[in-house]
Short mmCIF file of C-alpha atoms and ligand atoms in Angstrom, two decimals:
data_model
loop_
_atom_site.label_atom_id
_atom_site.label_comp_id
_atom_site.label_asym_id
_atom_site.label_seq_id
_atom_site.Cartn_x
_atom_site.Cartn_y
_atom_site.Cartn_z
CA MET Q 1 110.85 84.69 70.25
CA LEU Q 2 109.74 87.32 72.72
CA ASP Q 3 113.13 90.13 72.55
CA LYS Q 4 112.37 90.48 76.20
CA PRO Q 5 111.63 88.19 79.50
CA VAL Q 6 107.82 89.52 80.16
CA TYR Q 7 106.58 88.70 83.29
CA VAL Q 8 103.27 88.41 84.37
CA THR Q 9 103.27 91.65 85.82
CA GLN Q 10 105.93 94.43 86.70
CA PRO Q 11 106.30 97.71 88.58
CA SER Q 12 104.20 101.46 87.43
CA LEU Q 13 106.94 103.66 87.73
CA ALA Q 14 106.71 107.48 87.30
CA PRO Q 15 109.73 109.41 85.38
CA LEU Q 16 113.07 108.43 87.67
CA GLU Q 17 113.70 112.31 87.20
CA GLU Q 18 109.39 112.83 89.16
CA TYR Q 19 110.90 110.74 92.23
CA VAL Q 20 113.87 112.72 92.71
CA GLU Q 21 112.16 116.50 93.16
CA LEU Q 22 110.56 114.69 95.46
CA LEU Q 23 113.73 113.33 97.63
CA LYS Q 24 115.26 115.87 97.54
CA GLY Q 25 113.04 118.19 99.96
CA VAL Q 26 114.14 115.13 101.96
CA TRP Q 27 117.40 114.95 101.72
CA GLU Q 28 117.17 119.26 102.25
CA SER Q 29 114.65 118.51 105.68
CA GLY Q 30 116.80 114.95 107.06
CA ILE Q 31 113.47 113.72 108.09
CA LEU Q 32 113.77 110.37 106.73
CA THR Q 33 110.40 108.70 108.43
CA HIS Q 34 108.35 108.68 111.56
CA ASN Q 35 105.24 110.24 109.93
CA GLY Q 36 106.83 112.97 107.89
CA PRO Q 37 105.18 115.47 105.39
CA LEU Q 38 105.33 113.51 102.54
CA VAL Q 39 102.96 109.89 105.00
CA GLN Q 40 100.36 112.55 105.19
CA GLN Q 41 101.04 113.33 102.08
CA PHE Q 42 100.51 110.28 99.88
CA GLU Q 43 97.65 109.26 102.87
CA LYS Q 44 95.56 112.15 101.68
CA ASP Q 45 96.00 112.32 98.69
CA LEU Q 46 95.63 108.85 98.16
CA ALA Q 47 92.38 109.16 99.76
CA ALA Q 48 91.22 111.84 97.83
CA LYS Q 49 91.54 110.02 94.14
CA LEU Q 50 90.05 106.72 95.56
CA GLY Q 51 87.58 109.10 96.87
CA ILE Q 52 87.79 107.10 101.00
CA GLN Q 53 87.25 109.32 104.10
CA ASN Q 54 91.39 108.29 105.40
CA PHE Q 55 94.38 106.27 104.44
CA VAL Q 56 96.97 104.77 107.17
CA ALA Q 57 100.31 103.58 105.18
CA VAL Q 58 102.08 101.04 106.50
CA THR Q 59 105.09 99.49 106.43
CA ASN Q 60 103.35 96.25 103.57
CA GLY Q 61 100.44 94.26 103.13
CA THR Q 62 100.83 92.40 105.79
CA VAL Q 63 101.36 94.54 108.88
CA ALA Q 64 98.60 95.98 107.92
CA LEU Q 65 96.37 92.67 108.05
CA GLN Q 66 98.00 92.33 111.94
CA MET Q 67 97.69 96.05 112.86
CA ALA Q 68 92.75 95.44 111.91
CA ILE Q 69 93.70 92.16 113.99
CA LYS Q 70 95.69 94.34 116.71
CA ALA Q 71 93.15 97.45 116.56
CA LEU Q 72 90.18 95.11 117.10
CA GLU Q 73 91.53 93.06 119.65
CA LEU Q 74 90.33 89.88 118.28
CA LYS Q 75 91.35 86.52 119.53
CA GLY Q 76 89.97 83.20 118.49
CA GLU Q 77 88.94 82.10 114.71
CA ILE Q 78 89.52 84.33 111.73
CA ILE Q 79 87.41 82.88 109.40
CA THR Q 80 89.38 83.29 105.33
CA THR Q 81 89.79 81.87 102.32
CA PRO Q 82 91.92 79.33 100.79
CA PHE Q 83 92.65 80.86 97.61
CA THR Q 84 94.56 83.40 98.56
CA TRP Q 85 98.83 84.61 99.61
CA ILE Q 86 99.98 83.43 102.07
CA ALA Q 87 100.54 86.63 104.27
CA THR Q 88 96.63 86.22 104.57
CA VAL Q 89 97.43 82.88 106.66
CA SER Q 90 100.49 83.86 107.86
CA ALA Q 91 98.87 87.67 109.82
CA ILE Q 92 96.27 85.25 111.65
CA LYS Q 93 98.91 83.09 113.00
CA TRP Q 94 101.30 85.17 113.88
CA GLU Q 95 98.27 87.68 115.76
CA GLY Q 96 97.82 84.58 117.21
CA CYS Q 97 94.52 83.87 115.58
CA THR Q 98 93.40 80.58 114.38
CA PRO Q 99 92.33 80.89 110.72
CA VAL Q 100 89.17 78.15 109.95
CA PHE Q 101 89.17 77.99 105.52
CA CYS Q 102 86.32 78.00 104.09
CA ASP Q 103 85.94 77.74 100.12
CA ILE Q 104 85.69 79.64 97.63
CA GLU Q 105 83.32 79.90 94.56
CA PRO Q 106 84.32 78.19 91.80
CA ASP Q 107 83.23 81.39 89.44
CA THR Q 108 84.75 84.21 91.25
CA PHE Q 109 87.44 82.65 93.48
CA ASN Q 110 86.27 84.94 96.45
CA ILE Q 111 84.95 83.07 99.87
CA ASP Q 112 81.55 81.61 99.59
CA PRO Q 113 79.38 83.37 101.96
CA THR Q 114 76.83 80.80 101.62
CA LYS Q 115 79.51 78.26 103.03
CA ILE Q 116 80.60 80.42 106.12
CA GLU Q 117 77.70 79.89 109.00
CA GLU Q 118 78.35 75.97 109.53
CA LEU Q 119 82.09 77.04 109.75
CA ILE Q 120 81.02 79.37 112.64
CA THR Q 121 81.57 78.09 116.50
CA GLU Q 122 81.91 80.19 119.66
CA ASN Q 123 85.34 80.55 119.47
CA THR Q 124 84.69 83.13 115.84
CA VAL Q 125 85.40 86.44 116.81
CA ALA Q 126 86.11 87.12 112.97
CA ILE Q 127 85.70 86.82 108.55
CA MET Q 128 88.44 88.20 106.92
CA PRO Q 129 88.27 87.68 102.87
CA VAL Q 130 89.95 88.12 100.44
CA HIS Q 131 89.14 90.36 96.83
CA VAL Q 132 90.46 88.34 94.57
CA PHE Q 133 92.18 89.52 91.99
CA GLY Q 134 91.17 92.55 92.66
CA ASN Q 135 87.50 91.98 92.06
CA PRO Q 136 85.21 92.75 95.28
CA CYS Q 137 83.58 89.94 97.06
CA ASP Q 138 79.50 89.77 97.71
CA VAL Q 139 80.54 92.24 100.30
CA ASP Q 140 76.36 92.61 101.76
CA ALA Q 141 76.47 88.78 101.96
CA ILE Q 142 79.03 88.71 103.69
CA ASP Q 143 78.30 91.29 106.16
CA ALA Q 144 75.09 90.78 107.21
CA ILE Q 145 76.30 87.55 108.62
CA ALA Q 146 78.74 89.28 110.81
CA LYS Q 147 76.20 91.26 111.96
CA LYS Q 148 74.17 88.08 112.46
CA HIS Q 149 76.32 85.82 114.18
CA ASN Q 150 78.14 89.25 115.94
CA LEU Q 151 81.63 89.06 114.25
CA LYS Q 152 84.51 91.50 112.75
CA VAL Q 153 84.99 92.39 109.10
CA ILE Q 154 88.62 92.89 107.88
CA TYR Q 155 88.83 92.75 103.54
CA ASP Q 156 91.92 91.73 103.03
CA ALA Q 157 92.54 93.95 99.87
CA ALA Q 158 95.66 93.58 99.53
CA HIS Q 159 95.23 93.50 95.14
CA ALA Q 160 92.43 96.11 95.25
CA ILE Q 161 93.14 99.19 94.97
CA GLY Q 162 91.12 100.73 92.72
CA SER Q 163 88.35 98.59 92.71
CA THR Q 164 84.86 99.74 93.82
CA TYR Q 165 80.83 98.23 95.19
CA LYS Q 166 78.41 99.69 94.32
CA GLY Q 167 80.18 102.79 93.48
CA LYS Q 168 82.29 103.97 96.36
CA SER Q 169 86.06 102.60 97.01
CA VAL Q 170 85.70 98.58 97.81
CA LEU Q 171 88.54 99.39 101.27
CA GLU Q 172 85.75 100.90 103.03
CA PHE Q 173 83.71 97.99 104.12
CA GLY Q 174 84.38 95.48 107.57
CA ASP Q 175 85.21 97.03 109.81
CA ILE Q 176 88.84 97.55 108.73
CA SER Q 177 90.12 96.78 104.66
CA ALA Q 178 94.10 96.03 104.51
CA THR Q 179 95.71 97.43 101.44
CA SER Q 180 99.71 96.35 99.77
CA LEU Q 181 101.37 98.61 98.24
CA HIS Q 182 104.27 96.12 96.61
CA ALA Q 183 105.68 96.33 93.33
CA THR Q 184 103.99 94.33 92.02
CA LYS Q 185 100.94 96.18 92.58
CA LEU Q 186 98.92 98.48 90.20
CA LEU Q 187 100.32 101.45 92.87
CA ASN Q 188 103.54 100.46 94.60
CA THR Q 189 105.45 102.80 97.15
CA GLY Q 190 107.63 98.75 96.84
CA GLU Q 191 106.88 98.24 99.99
CA GLY Q 192 104.19 99.45 102.38
CA GLY Q 193 100.49 99.31 102.65
CA GLY Q 194 97.71 100.43 104.27
CA CYS Q 195 94.76 100.24 106.98
CA VAL Q 196 91.14 102.42 105.58
CA THR Q 197 88.82 102.41 108.79
CA THR Q 198 85.45 104.57 108.47
CA ASN Q 199 85.56 104.49 112.51
CA LYS Q 200 87.26 107.36 114.07
CA GLU Q 201 87.92 105.34 117.21
CA LEU Q 202 89.62 102.63 115.21
CA LEU Q 203 91.29 105.44 112.56
CA GLU Q 204 93.62 107.03 116.07
CA LYS Q 205 94.13 103.87 117.61
CA LEU Q 206 95.68 102.51 114.08
CA LYS Q 207 98.02 105.37 113.52
CA ARG Q 208 98.88 105.02 117.99
CA ILE Q 209 99.71 100.82 116.88
CA ARG Q 210 101.90 102.02 114.14
CA PHE Q 211 104.04 104.00 116.06
CA PHE Q 212 105.19 101.65 118.66
CA GLY Q 213 101.28 102.56 121.28
CA HIS Q 214 102.43 106.72 121.23
CA ASN Q 215 99.16 109.31 121.81
CA ASP Q 216 99.93 112.51 120.11
CA VAL Q 217 102.63 113.48 123.97
CA LYS Q 218 104.57 110.32 123.12
CA ASP Q 219 102.56 108.73 126.56
CA ILE Q 220 102.79 104.58 125.39
CA VAL Q 221 99.10 104.07 125.72
CA GLU Q 222 98.29 101.23 122.95
CA ASP Q 223 100.52 97.59 122.19
CA GLY Q 224 101.83 98.71 119.56
CA PHE Q 225 104.39 97.93 116.91
CA ASN Q 226 106.62 99.44 114.48
CA GLY Q 227 104.11 99.43 110.93
CA LYS Q 228 105.61 102.84 109.63
CA MET Q 229 105.96 104.33 106.12
CA THR Q 230 108.83 106.09 105.03
CA GLU Q 231 109.32 108.75 103.31
CA ILE Q 232 111.17 107.53 100.28
CA HIS Q 233 108.38 104.76 100.43
CA ALA Q 234 106.25 108.02 100.08
CA ALA Q 235 108.31 109.68 97.07
CA LEU Q 236 107.17 106.93 95.55
CA GLY Q 237 104.24 106.52 96.02
CA LEU Q 238 103.11 109.79 95.28
CA ALA Q 239 105.42 110.02 92.10
CA ASN Q 240 103.11 106.52 91.17
CA LEU Q 241 99.94 108.25 91.42
CA LYS Q 242 100.02 110.44 89.13
CA TYR Q 243 100.28 107.58 86.48
CA TYR Q 244 97.48 106.01 88.47
CA ASP Q 245 94.64 106.71 86.17
CA LYS Q 246 96.48 106.39 83.33
CA VAL Q 247 97.69 102.92 84.14
CA LEU Q 248 93.87 102.00 85.40
CA ALA Q 249 92.79 102.62 82.45
CA ASP Q 250 95.85 100.74 80.47
CA ARG Q 251 95.08 97.40 82.13
CA LYS Q 252 90.96 97.54 82.03
CA LYS Q 253 92.10 97.57 78.48
CA LYS Q 254 94.93 95.05 78.10
CA TYR Q 255 92.57 92.98 80.41
CA GLN Q 256 89.41 93.35 78.28
CA PHE Q 257 91.75 92.62 75.02
CA TYR Q 258 92.82 89.14 76.32
CA ILE Q 259 89.31 88.58 76.57
CA GLU Q 260 88.93 89.27 73.15
CA SER Q 261 90.91 87.38 71.86
CA LEU Q 262 91.24 84.52 73.99
CA SER Q 263 87.13 84.01 73.67
CA THR Q 264 87.90 81.70 70.83
CA VAL Q 265 90.28 79.29 73.14
CA SER Q 266 88.10 76.44 73.34
CA GLY Q 267 88.65 74.97 77.39
CA LEU Q 268 89.38 78.30 79.43
CA GLN Q 269 87.40 80.02 81.67
CA PHE Q 270 87.68 83.26 83.24
CA GLN Q 271 87.04 84.84 86.11
CA LYS Q 272 83.73 85.62 87.03
CA LEU Q 273 83.10 89.38 87.77
CA THR Q 274 80.03 89.88 90.42
CA HIS Q 275 79.79 92.30 92.74
CA GLY Q 276 81.00 95.66 91.30
CA GLU Q 277 83.71 96.74 89.10
CA PRO Q 278 87.11 95.43 89.28
CA ASN Q 279 90.53 96.54 88.77
CA TYR Q 280 91.98 94.47 86.19
CA SER Q 281 95.04 94.47 87.98
CA TYR Q 282 95.68 90.63 87.56
CA PHE Q 283 93.80 88.31 84.10
CA PRO Q 284 93.70 84.90 85.53
CA ILE Q 285 92.51 81.86 82.98
CA VAL Q 286 92.06 78.36 84.21
CA PHE Q 287 92.62 75.58 82.52
CA GLU Q 288 90.11 71.89 82.05
CA THR Q 289 93.47 70.32 83.36
CA GLU Q 290 96.39 70.70 85.63
CA GLN Q 291 98.06 68.54 82.21
CA LYS Q 292 97.12 71.72 80.21
CA LEU Q 293 97.69 74.24 82.19
CA LEU Q 294 101.74 72.37 82.13
CA GLU Q 295 102.30 72.61 78.81
CA THR Q 296 100.53 75.37 77.99
CA GLU Q 297 102.65 77.34 80.99
CA LYS Q 298 106.45 75.55 79.11
CA GLU Q 299 105.45 76.48 75.43
CA LEU Q 300 104.63 80.65 77.93
CA ASN Q 301 108.59 80.02 79.44
CA LYS Q 302 110.37 79.00 75.73
CA ILE Q 303 109.00 82.32 74.02
CA ASN Q 304 110.99 84.10 76.70
CA ALA Q 305 106.74 84.66 79.24
CA TYR Q 306 107.21 83.69 82.63
CA PRO Q 307 103.20 84.23 83.77
CA ARG Q 308 102.31 82.26 87.77
CA ARG Q 309 100.53 80.20 88.83
CA TYR Q 310 98.62 82.22 91.93
CA PHE Q 311 97.15 80.75 93.83
CA TYR Q 312 99.01 77.33 93.57
CA PRO Q 313 98.31 75.62 96.62
CA SER Q 314 95.50 76.36 97.74
CA VAL Q 315 96.82 77.37 101.66
CA ASN Q 316 94.88 75.41 103.16
CA THR Q 317 97.63 72.41 101.61
CA TYR Q 318 100.36 73.39 103.76
CA THR Q 319 99.92 71.21 106.83
CA LYS Q 320 103.69 71.84 107.84
CA ILE Q 321 101.93 75.10 109.69
CA LEU Q 322 98.58 74.42 109.50
CA GLU Q 323 95.77 72.17 110.26
CA SER Q 324 94.37 70.15 107.73
CA MET Q 325 91.34 71.44 106.38
CA PRO Q 326 89.46 70.01 102.61
CA CYS Q 327 88.04 73.01 100.70
CA PRO Q 328 87.85 71.35 97.18
CA VAL Q 329 87.14 73.94 95.00
CA SER Q 330 89.85 75.59 96.05
CA GLU Q 331 92.41 72.81 95.39
CA ASN Q 332 91.12 72.23 91.93
CA ILE Q 333 90.95 75.28 90.73
CA ALA Q 334 94.85 76.71 92.41
CA LYS Q 335 95.71 73.10 90.40
CA ARG Q 336 93.60 75.03 86.72
CA ILE Q 337 94.96 78.32 87.35
CA LEU Q 338 97.64 80.96 85.83
CA CYS Q 339 98.17 84.01 85.95
CA LEU Q 340 99.62 85.52 82.07
CA PRO Q 341 101.50 88.90 82.29
CA LEU Q 342 99.87 92.20 82.81
CA TYR Q 343 100.82 95.31 83.62
CA TYR Q 344 101.66 98.84 81.92
CA THR Q 345 105.12 98.52 79.76
CA LEU Q 346 103.64 95.19 78.31
CA GLU Q 347 103.53 96.16 74.11
CA VAL Q 348 100.30 94.67 72.03
CA LYS Q 349 103.44 93.02 69.89
CA GLU Q 350 104.00 90.78 73.25
CA ILE Q 351 100.41 90.05 74.46
CA ASN Q 352 100.09 89.17 70.68
CA ALA Q 353 102.90 86.62 70.82
CA LEU Q 354 101.51 85.24 73.96
CA MET Q 355 97.90 84.58 71.73
CA LYS Q 356 99.31 83.70 69.22
CA LEU Q 357 100.70 80.60 70.70
CA MET Q 358 97.32 80.54 72.92
CA GLY Q 359 95.27 80.31 70.46
N1 LIG N 401 97.59 89.32 100.56
C1 LIG N 401 97.61 89.24 99.56
C2 LIG N 401 95.65 88.33 99.19
C3 LIG N 401 98.48 89.68 99.03
O1 LIG N 401 98.03 88.85 97.53
C4 LIG N 401 99.18 89.77 99.37
C5 LIG N 401 100.78 89.83 98.16
C6 LIG N 401 99.57 90.06 100.56
C7 LIG N 401 99.02 89.86 101.50
C8 LIG N 401 100.89 90.61 101.80
O2 LIG N 401 101.39 92.37 100.99
P1 LIG N 401 102.79 92.20 101.10
O3 LIG N 401 102.87 92.34 102.68
O4 LIG N 401 103.33 91.43 99.83
O5 LIG N 401 102.37 94.41 100.19
C9 LIG N 401 104.83 88.92 95.25
C10 LIG N 401 104.35 89.93 96.56
O6 LIG N 401 105.07 89.43 97.09
C11 LIG N 401 103.36 89.76 97.10
O7 LIG N 401 103.70 91.66 97.51
C12 LIG N 401 102.13 89.32 96.40
N2 LIG N 401 100.85 89.29 97.48
C13 LIG N 401 102.40 88.25 96.05
C14 LIG N 401 101.19 88.10 94.80
O8 LIG N 401 102.88 88.50 95.13
P2 LIG N 401 106.46 86.94 94.46
O9 LIG N 401 106.66 85.67 95.16
O10 LIG N 401 105.16 86.24 93.84
O11 LIG N 401 106.91 87.99 93.25
P3 LIG N 401 107.72 87.70 92.33
O12 LIG N 401 109.04 87.90 93.59
O13 LIG N 401 108.33 86.78 92.30
O14 LIG N 401 107.44 89.26 91.77
C15 LIG N 401 106.70 88.46 90.92
C16 LIG N 401 106.92 88.94 89.34
O15 LIG N 401 107.32 90.85 89.43
C17 LIG N 401 108.42 89.03 88.54
O16 LIG N 401 108.33 88.30 88.25
C18 LIG N 401 109.27 90.24 87.93
C19 LIG N 401 108.19 91.65 88.66
N3 LIG N 401 108.68 91.97 89.90
C20 LIG N 401 108.81 91.11 91.17
C21 LIG N 401 109.34 92.48 92.08
C22 LIG N 401 109.12 91.46 93.49
C23 LIG N 401 109.94 93.09 89.35
O17 LIG N 401 109.61 93.46 88.48
N4 LIG N 401 110.20 94.18 90.46
C24 LIG N 401 110.57 93.86 91.96
O18 LIG N 401 110.73 94.83 92.58
O19 LIG N 401 105.42 87.27 95.86
#
């Protein structure tokens, strides 16, 4: 029995006193929001850490996706994956577009590029792939299809801060990439997110959209809303960023420890990490049957461990809010996949207890 609950993740948090130190400046200035000095510092420092040109910090990852759709003025069908968190689809629908599901690859769990073109219609305006669990998509294949059919690409990179493709941050691919800084992510600001683009015009447009469509002289020149990040959240991001390299290295070490420990266990499938370097932010395993998954989950709960079924069920099955579009590969994987606990403060003795049970 584990002496404390072991959940699928826990936020990586800097020492409180370091966070409080950053908040002192906020209390002295009284500037809590409106693109304040800490938000600007966080954007600059995070972009430098990831080796990207810019980072537009926003309220959360879902808002980042909505802002990307808005900035590209998309109206029509957006081809996306059914193997994701509901937010990917919520953003598409909230911006008045129609999600069209393209099934996934059974090994990477990412959108299957060989199945995209058959879904393109005269109403298709964009592709929104997800780098599932921080595992980069086949960016070249997706971008080639987009160019051929004159479609925009928005990557849902909610899991992918720290992931690289061809040696550079995966966030700089597509017309815009949107990411999340939620408490459950590798780097967090509690709630938070960001948009990344190498297109200067889009960059300025995203900044205006984030702030009610204001331009620099506070004239309203854009259909905007309130997508701002506060100084309180940016301070947490700055404090946590100091430990980013440690957290990333720790994730990779624990991920590989899981692989070594479970590679002798029959009937388990691991995520195929093909394109680029992932950030090891989640540790998914696929069981031969849903029954086997449920039995294992029950045994793990008995020792106070709480893995999560990401992503179950496959989003295309949410027919209360979506038109039914069968995606057999995604539905099959969704039934048999379980994400084991993986976070900075997870102890080796806790992993060993899980491995002992699963061995
Ligand atoms: N696109 C994709 C592909 C995404 O996965 C997500 C979010 C988004 C877009 C949207 O990004 P945001 O708008 O959320 O920034 C969590 C998160 O709420 C969600 O951000 C995330 N994906 C999704 C995969 O997971 P839940 O319902 O699973 O979270 P919850 O509360 O069950 O937390 C999981 C575990 O984390 C808990 O067992 C304990 C721990 N935890 C959680 C929170 C909130 C903590 O220790 N502290 C905390 O504050 O959704």
